Tab-separated table of C-alpha atoms in Angstrom:
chain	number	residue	atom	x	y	z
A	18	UNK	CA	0.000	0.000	0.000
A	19	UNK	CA	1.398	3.332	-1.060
A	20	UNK	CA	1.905	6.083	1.515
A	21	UNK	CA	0.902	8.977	-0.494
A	22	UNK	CA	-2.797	9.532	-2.883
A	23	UNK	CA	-1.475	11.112	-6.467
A	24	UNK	CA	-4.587	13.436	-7.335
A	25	UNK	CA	-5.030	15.812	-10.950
A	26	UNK	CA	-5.085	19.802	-10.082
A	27	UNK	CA	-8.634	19.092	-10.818
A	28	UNK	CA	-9.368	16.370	-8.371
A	29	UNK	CA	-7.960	18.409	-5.857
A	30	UNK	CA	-9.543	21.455	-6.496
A	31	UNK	CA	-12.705	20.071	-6.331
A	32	UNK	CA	-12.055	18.200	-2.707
A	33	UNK	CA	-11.090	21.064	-1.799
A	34	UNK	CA	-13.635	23.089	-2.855
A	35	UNK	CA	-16.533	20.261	-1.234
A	36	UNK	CA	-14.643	20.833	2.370
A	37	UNK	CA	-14.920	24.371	1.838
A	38	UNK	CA	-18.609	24.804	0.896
A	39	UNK	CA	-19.620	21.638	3.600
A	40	UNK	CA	-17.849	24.074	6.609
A	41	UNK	CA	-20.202	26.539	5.306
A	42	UNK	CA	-18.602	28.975	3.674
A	43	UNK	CA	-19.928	31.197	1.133
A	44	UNK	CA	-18.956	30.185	-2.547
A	45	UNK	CA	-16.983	32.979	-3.303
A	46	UNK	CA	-15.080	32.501	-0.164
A	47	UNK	CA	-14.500	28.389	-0.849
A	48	UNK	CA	-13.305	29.436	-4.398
A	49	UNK	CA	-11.103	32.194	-3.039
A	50	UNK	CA	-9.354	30.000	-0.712
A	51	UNK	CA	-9.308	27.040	-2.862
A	52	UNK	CA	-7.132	29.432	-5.423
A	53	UNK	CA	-4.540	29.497	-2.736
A	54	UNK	CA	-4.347	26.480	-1.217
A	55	UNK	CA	-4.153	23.943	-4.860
A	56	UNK	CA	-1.934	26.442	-5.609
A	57	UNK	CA	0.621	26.233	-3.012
A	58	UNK	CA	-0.081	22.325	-3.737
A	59	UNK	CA	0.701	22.851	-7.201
A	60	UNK	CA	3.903	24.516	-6.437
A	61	UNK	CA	4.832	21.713	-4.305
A	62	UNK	CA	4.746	23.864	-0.991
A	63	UNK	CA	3.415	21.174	1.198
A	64	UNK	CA	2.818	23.365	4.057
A	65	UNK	CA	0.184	25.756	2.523
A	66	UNK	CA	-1.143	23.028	0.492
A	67	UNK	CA	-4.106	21.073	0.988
A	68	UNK	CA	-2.450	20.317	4.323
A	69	UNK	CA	-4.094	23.960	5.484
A	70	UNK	CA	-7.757	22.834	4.999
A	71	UNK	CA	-8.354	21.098	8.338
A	72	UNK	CA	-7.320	24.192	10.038
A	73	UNK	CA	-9.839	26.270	8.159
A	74	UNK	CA	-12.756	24.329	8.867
A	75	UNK	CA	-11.092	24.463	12.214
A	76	UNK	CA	-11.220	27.937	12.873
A	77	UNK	CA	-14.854	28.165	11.780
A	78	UNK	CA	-15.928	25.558	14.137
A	79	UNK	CA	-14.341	27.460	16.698
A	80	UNK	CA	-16.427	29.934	16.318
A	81	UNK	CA	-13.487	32.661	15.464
A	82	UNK	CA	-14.288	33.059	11.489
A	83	UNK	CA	-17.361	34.534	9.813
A	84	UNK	CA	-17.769	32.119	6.889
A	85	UNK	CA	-20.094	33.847	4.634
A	86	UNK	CA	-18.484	37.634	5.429
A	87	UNK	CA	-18.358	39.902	3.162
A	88	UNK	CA	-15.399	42.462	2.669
A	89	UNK	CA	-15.863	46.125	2.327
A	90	UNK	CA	-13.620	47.931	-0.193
A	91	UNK	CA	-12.837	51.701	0.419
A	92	UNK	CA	-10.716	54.055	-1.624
A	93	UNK	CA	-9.127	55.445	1.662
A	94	UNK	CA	-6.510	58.007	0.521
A	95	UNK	CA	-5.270	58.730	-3.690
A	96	UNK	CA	-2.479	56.052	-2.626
A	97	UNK	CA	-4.310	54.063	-0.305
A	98	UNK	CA	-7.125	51.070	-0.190
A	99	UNK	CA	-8.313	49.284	2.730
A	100	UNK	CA	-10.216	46.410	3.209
A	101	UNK	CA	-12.109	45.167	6.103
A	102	UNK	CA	-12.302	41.554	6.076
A	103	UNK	CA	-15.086	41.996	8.727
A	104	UNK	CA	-13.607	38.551	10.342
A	105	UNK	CA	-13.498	36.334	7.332
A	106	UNK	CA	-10.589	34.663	5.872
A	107	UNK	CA	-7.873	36.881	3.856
A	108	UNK	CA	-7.702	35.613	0.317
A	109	UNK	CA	-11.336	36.759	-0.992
A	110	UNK	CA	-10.675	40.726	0.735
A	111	UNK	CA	-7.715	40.472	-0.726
A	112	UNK	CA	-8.656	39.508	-4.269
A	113	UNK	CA	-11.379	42.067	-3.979
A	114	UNK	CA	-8.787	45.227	-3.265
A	115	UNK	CA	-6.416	44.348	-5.687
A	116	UNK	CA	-7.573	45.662	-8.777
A	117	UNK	CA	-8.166	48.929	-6.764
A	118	UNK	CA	-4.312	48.958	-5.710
A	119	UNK	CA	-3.086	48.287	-8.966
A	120	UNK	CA	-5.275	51.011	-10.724
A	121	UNK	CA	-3.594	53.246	-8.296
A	122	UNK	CA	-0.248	52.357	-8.705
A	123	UNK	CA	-0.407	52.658	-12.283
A	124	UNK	CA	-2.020	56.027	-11.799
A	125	UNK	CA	0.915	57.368	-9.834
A	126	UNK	CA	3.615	54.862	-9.374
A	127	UNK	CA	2.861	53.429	-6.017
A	128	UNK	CA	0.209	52.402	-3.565
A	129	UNK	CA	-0.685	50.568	-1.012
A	130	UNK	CA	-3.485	47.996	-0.194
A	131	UNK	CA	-4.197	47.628	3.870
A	132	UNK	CA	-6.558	44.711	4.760
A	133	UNK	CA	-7.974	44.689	8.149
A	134	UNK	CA	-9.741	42.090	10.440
A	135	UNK	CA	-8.519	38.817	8.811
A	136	UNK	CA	-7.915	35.557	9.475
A	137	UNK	CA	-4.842	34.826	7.584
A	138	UNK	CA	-3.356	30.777	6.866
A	139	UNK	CA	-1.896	31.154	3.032
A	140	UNK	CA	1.255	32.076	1.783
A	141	UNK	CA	1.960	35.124	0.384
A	142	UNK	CA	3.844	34.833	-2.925
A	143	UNK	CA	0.630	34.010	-4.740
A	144	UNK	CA	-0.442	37.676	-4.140
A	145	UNK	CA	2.733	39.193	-5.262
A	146	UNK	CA	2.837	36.870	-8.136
A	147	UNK	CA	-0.469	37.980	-9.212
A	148	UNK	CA	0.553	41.442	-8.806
A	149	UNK	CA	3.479	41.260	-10.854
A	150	UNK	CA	1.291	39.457	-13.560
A	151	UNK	CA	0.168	43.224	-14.497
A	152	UNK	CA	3.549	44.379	-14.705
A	153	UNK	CA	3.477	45.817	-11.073
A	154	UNK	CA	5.977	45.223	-8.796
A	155	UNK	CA	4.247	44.175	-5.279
A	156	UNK	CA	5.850	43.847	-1.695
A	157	UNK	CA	3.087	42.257	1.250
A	158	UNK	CA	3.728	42.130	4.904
A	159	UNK	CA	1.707	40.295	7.954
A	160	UNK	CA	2.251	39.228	11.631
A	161	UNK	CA	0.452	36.111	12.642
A	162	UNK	CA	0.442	34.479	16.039
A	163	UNK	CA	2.980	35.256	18.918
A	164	UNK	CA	4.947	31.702	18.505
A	165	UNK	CA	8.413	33.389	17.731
A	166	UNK	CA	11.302	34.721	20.574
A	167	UNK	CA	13.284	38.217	19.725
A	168	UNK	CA	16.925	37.162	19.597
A	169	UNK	CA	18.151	36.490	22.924
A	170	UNK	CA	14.989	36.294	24.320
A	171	UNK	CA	13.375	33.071	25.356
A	172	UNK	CA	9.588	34.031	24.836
A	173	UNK	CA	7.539	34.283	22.237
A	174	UNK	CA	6.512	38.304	21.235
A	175	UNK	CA	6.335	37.860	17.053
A	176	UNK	CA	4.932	35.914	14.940
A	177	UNK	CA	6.577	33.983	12.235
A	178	UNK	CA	5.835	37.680	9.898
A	179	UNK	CA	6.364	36.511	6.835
A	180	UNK	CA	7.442	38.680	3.745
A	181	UNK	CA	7.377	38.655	0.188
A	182	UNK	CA	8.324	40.805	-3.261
A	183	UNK	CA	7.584	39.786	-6.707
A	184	UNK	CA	9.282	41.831	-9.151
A	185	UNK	CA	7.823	41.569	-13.057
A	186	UNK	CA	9.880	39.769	-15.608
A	187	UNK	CA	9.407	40.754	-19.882
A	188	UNK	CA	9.885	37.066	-20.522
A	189	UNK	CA	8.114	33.760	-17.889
A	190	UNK	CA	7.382	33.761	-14.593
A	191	UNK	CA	8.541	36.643	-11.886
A	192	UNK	CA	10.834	37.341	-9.472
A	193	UNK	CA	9.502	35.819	-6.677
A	194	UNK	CA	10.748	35.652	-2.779
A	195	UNK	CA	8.135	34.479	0.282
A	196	UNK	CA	9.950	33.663	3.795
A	197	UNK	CA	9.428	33.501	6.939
A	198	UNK	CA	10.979	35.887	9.258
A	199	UNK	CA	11.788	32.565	11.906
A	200	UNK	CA	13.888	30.056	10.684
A	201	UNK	CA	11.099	27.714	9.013
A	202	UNK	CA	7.179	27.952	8.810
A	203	UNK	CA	4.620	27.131	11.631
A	204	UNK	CA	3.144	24.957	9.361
A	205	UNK	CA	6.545	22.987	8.451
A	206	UNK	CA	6.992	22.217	12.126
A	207	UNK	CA	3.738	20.851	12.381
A	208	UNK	CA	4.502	18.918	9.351
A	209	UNK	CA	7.813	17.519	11.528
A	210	UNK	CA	5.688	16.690	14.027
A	211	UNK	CA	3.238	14.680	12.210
A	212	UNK	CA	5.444	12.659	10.529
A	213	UNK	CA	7.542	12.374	13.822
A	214	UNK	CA	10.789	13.760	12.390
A	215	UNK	CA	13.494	15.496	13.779
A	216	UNK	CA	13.939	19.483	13.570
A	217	UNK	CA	17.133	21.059	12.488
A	218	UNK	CA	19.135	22.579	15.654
A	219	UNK	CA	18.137	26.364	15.855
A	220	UNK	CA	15.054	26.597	14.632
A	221	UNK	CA	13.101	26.147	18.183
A	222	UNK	CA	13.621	26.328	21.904
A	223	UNK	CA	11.276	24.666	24.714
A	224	UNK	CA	9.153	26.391	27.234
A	225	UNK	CA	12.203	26.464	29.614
A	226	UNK	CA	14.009	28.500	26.633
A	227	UNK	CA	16.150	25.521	26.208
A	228	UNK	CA	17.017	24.614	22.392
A	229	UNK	CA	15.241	21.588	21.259
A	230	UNK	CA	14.806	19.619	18.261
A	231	UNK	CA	11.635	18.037	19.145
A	232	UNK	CA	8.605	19.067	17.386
A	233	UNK	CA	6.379	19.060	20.302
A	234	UNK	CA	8.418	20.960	22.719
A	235	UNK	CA	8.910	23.482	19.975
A	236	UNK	CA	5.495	23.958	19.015
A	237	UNK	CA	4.854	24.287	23.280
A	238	UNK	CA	7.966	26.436	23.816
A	239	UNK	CA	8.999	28.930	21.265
A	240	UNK	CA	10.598	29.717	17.568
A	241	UNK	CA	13.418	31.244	16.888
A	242	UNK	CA	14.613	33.862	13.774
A	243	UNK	CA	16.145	33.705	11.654
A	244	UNK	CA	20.027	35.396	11.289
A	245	UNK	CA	19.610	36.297	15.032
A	246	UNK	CA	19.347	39.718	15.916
A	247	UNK	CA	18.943	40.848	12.112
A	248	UNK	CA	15.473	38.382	11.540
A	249	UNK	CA	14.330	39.453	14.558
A	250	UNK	CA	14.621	43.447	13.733
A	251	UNK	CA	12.796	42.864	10.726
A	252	UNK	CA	10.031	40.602	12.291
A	253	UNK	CA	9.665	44.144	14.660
A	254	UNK	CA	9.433	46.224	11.604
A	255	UNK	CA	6.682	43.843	9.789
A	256	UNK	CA	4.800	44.055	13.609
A	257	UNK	CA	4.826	47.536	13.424
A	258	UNK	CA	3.502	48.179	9.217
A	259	UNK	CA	1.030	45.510	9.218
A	260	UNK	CA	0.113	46.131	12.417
A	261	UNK	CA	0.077	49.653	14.612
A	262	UNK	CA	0.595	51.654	11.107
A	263	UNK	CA	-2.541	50.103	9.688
A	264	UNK	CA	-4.552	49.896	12.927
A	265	UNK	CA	-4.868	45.947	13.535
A	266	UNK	CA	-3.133	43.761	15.656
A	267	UNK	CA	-0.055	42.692	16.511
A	268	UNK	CA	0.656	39.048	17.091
A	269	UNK	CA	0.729	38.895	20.618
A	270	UNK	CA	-2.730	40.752	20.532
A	271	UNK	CA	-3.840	38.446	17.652
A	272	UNK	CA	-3.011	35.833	20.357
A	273	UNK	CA	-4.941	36.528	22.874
A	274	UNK	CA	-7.960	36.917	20.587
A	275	UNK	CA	-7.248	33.638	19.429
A	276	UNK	CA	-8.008	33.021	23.271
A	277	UNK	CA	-7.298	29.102	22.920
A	278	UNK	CA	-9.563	28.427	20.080
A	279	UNK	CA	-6.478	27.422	17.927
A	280	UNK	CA	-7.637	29.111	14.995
A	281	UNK	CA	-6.056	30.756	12.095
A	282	UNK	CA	-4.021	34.074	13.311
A	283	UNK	CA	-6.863	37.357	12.935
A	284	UNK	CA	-4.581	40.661	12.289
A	285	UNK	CA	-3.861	42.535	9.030
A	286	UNK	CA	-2.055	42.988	5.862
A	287	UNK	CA	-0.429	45.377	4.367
A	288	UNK	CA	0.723	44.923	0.711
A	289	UNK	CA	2.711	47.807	-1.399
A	290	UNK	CA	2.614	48.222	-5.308
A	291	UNK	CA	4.705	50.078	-7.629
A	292	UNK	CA	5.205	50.423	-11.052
A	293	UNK	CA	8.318	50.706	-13.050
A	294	UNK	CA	6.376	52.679	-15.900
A	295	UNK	CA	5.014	55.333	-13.518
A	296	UNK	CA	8.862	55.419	-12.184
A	297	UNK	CA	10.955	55.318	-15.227
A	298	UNK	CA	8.843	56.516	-17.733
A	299	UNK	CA	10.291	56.023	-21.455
A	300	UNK	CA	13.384	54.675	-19.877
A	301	UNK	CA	11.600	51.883	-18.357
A	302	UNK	CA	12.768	48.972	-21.067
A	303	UNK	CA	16.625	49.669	-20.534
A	304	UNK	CA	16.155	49.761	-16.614
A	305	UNK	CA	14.264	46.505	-16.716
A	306	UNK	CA	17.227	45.000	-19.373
A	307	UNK	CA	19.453	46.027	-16.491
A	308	UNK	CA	17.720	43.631	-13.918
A	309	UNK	CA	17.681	41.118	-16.465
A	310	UNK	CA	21.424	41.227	-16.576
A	311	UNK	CA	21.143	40.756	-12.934
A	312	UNK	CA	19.238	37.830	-13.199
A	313	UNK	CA	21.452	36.376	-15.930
A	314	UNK	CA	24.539	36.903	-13.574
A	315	UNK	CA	23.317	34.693	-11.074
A	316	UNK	CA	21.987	31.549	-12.720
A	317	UNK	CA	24.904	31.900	-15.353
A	318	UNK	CA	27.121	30.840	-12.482
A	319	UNK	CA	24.699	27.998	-11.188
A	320	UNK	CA	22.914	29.854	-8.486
A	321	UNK	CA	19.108	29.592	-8.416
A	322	UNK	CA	16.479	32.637	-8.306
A	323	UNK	CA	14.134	32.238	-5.515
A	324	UNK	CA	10.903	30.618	-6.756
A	325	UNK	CA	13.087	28.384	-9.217
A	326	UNK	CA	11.933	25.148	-7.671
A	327	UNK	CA	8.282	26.368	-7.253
A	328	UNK	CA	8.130	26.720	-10.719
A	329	UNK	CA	10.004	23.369	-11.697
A	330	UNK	CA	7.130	21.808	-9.722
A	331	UNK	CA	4.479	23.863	-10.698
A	332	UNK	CA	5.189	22.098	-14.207
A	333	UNK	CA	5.358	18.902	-12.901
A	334	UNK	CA	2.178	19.390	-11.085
A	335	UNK	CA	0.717	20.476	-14.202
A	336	UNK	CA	1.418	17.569	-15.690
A	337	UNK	CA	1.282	14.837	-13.503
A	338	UNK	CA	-0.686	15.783	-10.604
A	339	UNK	CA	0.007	16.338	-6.944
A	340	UNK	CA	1.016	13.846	-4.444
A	341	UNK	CA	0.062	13.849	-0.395
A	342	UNK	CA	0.649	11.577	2.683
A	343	UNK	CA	-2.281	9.089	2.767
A	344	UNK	CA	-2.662	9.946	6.118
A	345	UNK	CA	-3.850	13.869	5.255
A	346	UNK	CA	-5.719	12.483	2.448
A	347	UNK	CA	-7.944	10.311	4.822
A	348	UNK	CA	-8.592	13.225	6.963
A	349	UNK	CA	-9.315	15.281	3.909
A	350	UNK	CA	-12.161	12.921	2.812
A	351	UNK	CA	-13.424	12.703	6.391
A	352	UNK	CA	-14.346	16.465	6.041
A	353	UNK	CA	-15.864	15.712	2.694
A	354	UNK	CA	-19.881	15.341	2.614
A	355	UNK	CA	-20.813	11.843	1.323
């Protein structure tokens, strides 16, 4: 018996998409959501996969998440949209305030897109990616939970605050970077843990602040950031812009919201566009041949661009399907209506 279920993009779209509607969401919700989460699947990024759709139906039974809530869109400022998510998930507010950012942007070179009240579970490089699809150039910034401790501290005050840039390419797919500001992702330490492996030394200490490689004591004690001291000042910075500058919370407030429930992290977003033709006007093509040369220097010499191997799978996916642990794929039809 094989230990993982092969399924087509379409297969597990529309799983997906039956867990979604069954935890009672409303349909443009469930397809919202189910954009991001076959699509980290697709791109072989296990831990915002399909592996994210127990919590989601998790953090509606809790009680925490509105699931038929409906985002209001308002041209704040000539540079500024903001979305209240009125407690519903992130990925429908934000597909509804995009086009508004990006018509600003191009009307004066940049803008920025705040989305408030949101509970937030997907990665962030499919925003920026569909950003830079117009030709914009897109950086997006949220806290989450307080799981993460400032260097040399032993408690948790951040979140894992991850951040992301996409910068727009003439020819394929863009630039694209999405990390973490701890060492790895919530969600690939919970992966660790089911699959009772091992973490790498540094990435987590226990509740005593001791370092630990055990998933459990890390997920009970605290992560840690990445480069030290440097990680952890920018894990401040993305606290304070998607957080105090946009009026939402931070992580340690989104924590105790979250009160116990477990549910996905409620706080905000903030996401920045800009575009190079506003910037460089007719000299945009030979400024945008200079990044290309950039480009070209690195993989010339065998280095990869970030988002290299998301793409490599992405065509694999495309053409052969995604593959997950039996085990998640039994709980995934559990959730299924029969």
């Amino acid at each position: 018996m094989t230990d993982h279920v092969v399924l087509s993009l379409d297969e597990a779209r529309a799983l997906g998409l039956d867990i979604l509607r069954a935890a009672g969401l409303s349909e443009p919700h469930a397809q919202a959501i189910a954009d991001v989460v076959i699509a980290g699947q697709r791109d072989e990024c296990h831990s915002h996969g399909l592996y994210r759709l127990p919590g989601v139906v998790h953090s509606i039974r809790a009680g925490k998440v509105d699931p038929q809530a409906v985002p209001d869109v308002v041209d704040h400022a000539p540079g500024v949209v903001r979305v209240d998510a009125h407690f519903g998930f992130s990925p429908l507010a934000f597909a509804l305030g995009r086009p508004k950012l990006v018509e600003k942007a191009r009307r004066q070179g940049i803008a920025a897109l705040a989305i408030n009240n949101c509970f937030h579970f997907s990665a962030l490089w499919p925003e920026v990616e569909a950003i830079a699809a117009e030709g914009v150039v897109a950086l997006a910034l949220t806290p989450s939970h307080s799981w993460v401790a400032p260097a040399g501290g032993t408690k948790p005050v951040f979140g894992t605050n991850p951040i992301a840039f996409a910068w727009p390419r003439p020819d394929g797919t863009p630039f694209v970077f999405d990390f973490a500001t701890s060492v790895i992702a919530r969600g690939d330490i919970e992966l660790h843990r089911r699959a009772g492996k091992p973490l790498q030394e540094g990435w987590a200490i226990d509740g005593e602040g001791n370092p630990t490689t055990d998933a459990e004591a890390a997920l009970a004690g605290a992560m840690l950031t990445f480069g030290g001291h440097k990680g952890s000042a920018l894990a401040a910075m993305i606290e304070l812009l998607a957080g105090p500058l946009i009026g939402d919370m931070t992580s340690a407030e989104s924590m105790a919201f979250d009160d116990g429930a477990r549910a996905a992290p409620c706080h905000g977003e903030l996401i920045l566009a800009l575009d190079p033709a506003v910037f460089l006007g007719v000299d945009a093509p030979r400024h945008i041949d200079r990044a290309e040369k950039m480009f070209g220097a690195i993989v010339e010499q065998g280095a990869r661009l970030p988002s290299q191997r998301r793409y490599e799978a992405r065509r694999r996916s495309l053409a052969g399907g995604v593959s997950i642990p039996k085990p998640l794929h039994d709980e995934l039809v559990a959730l299924r209506p029969t």
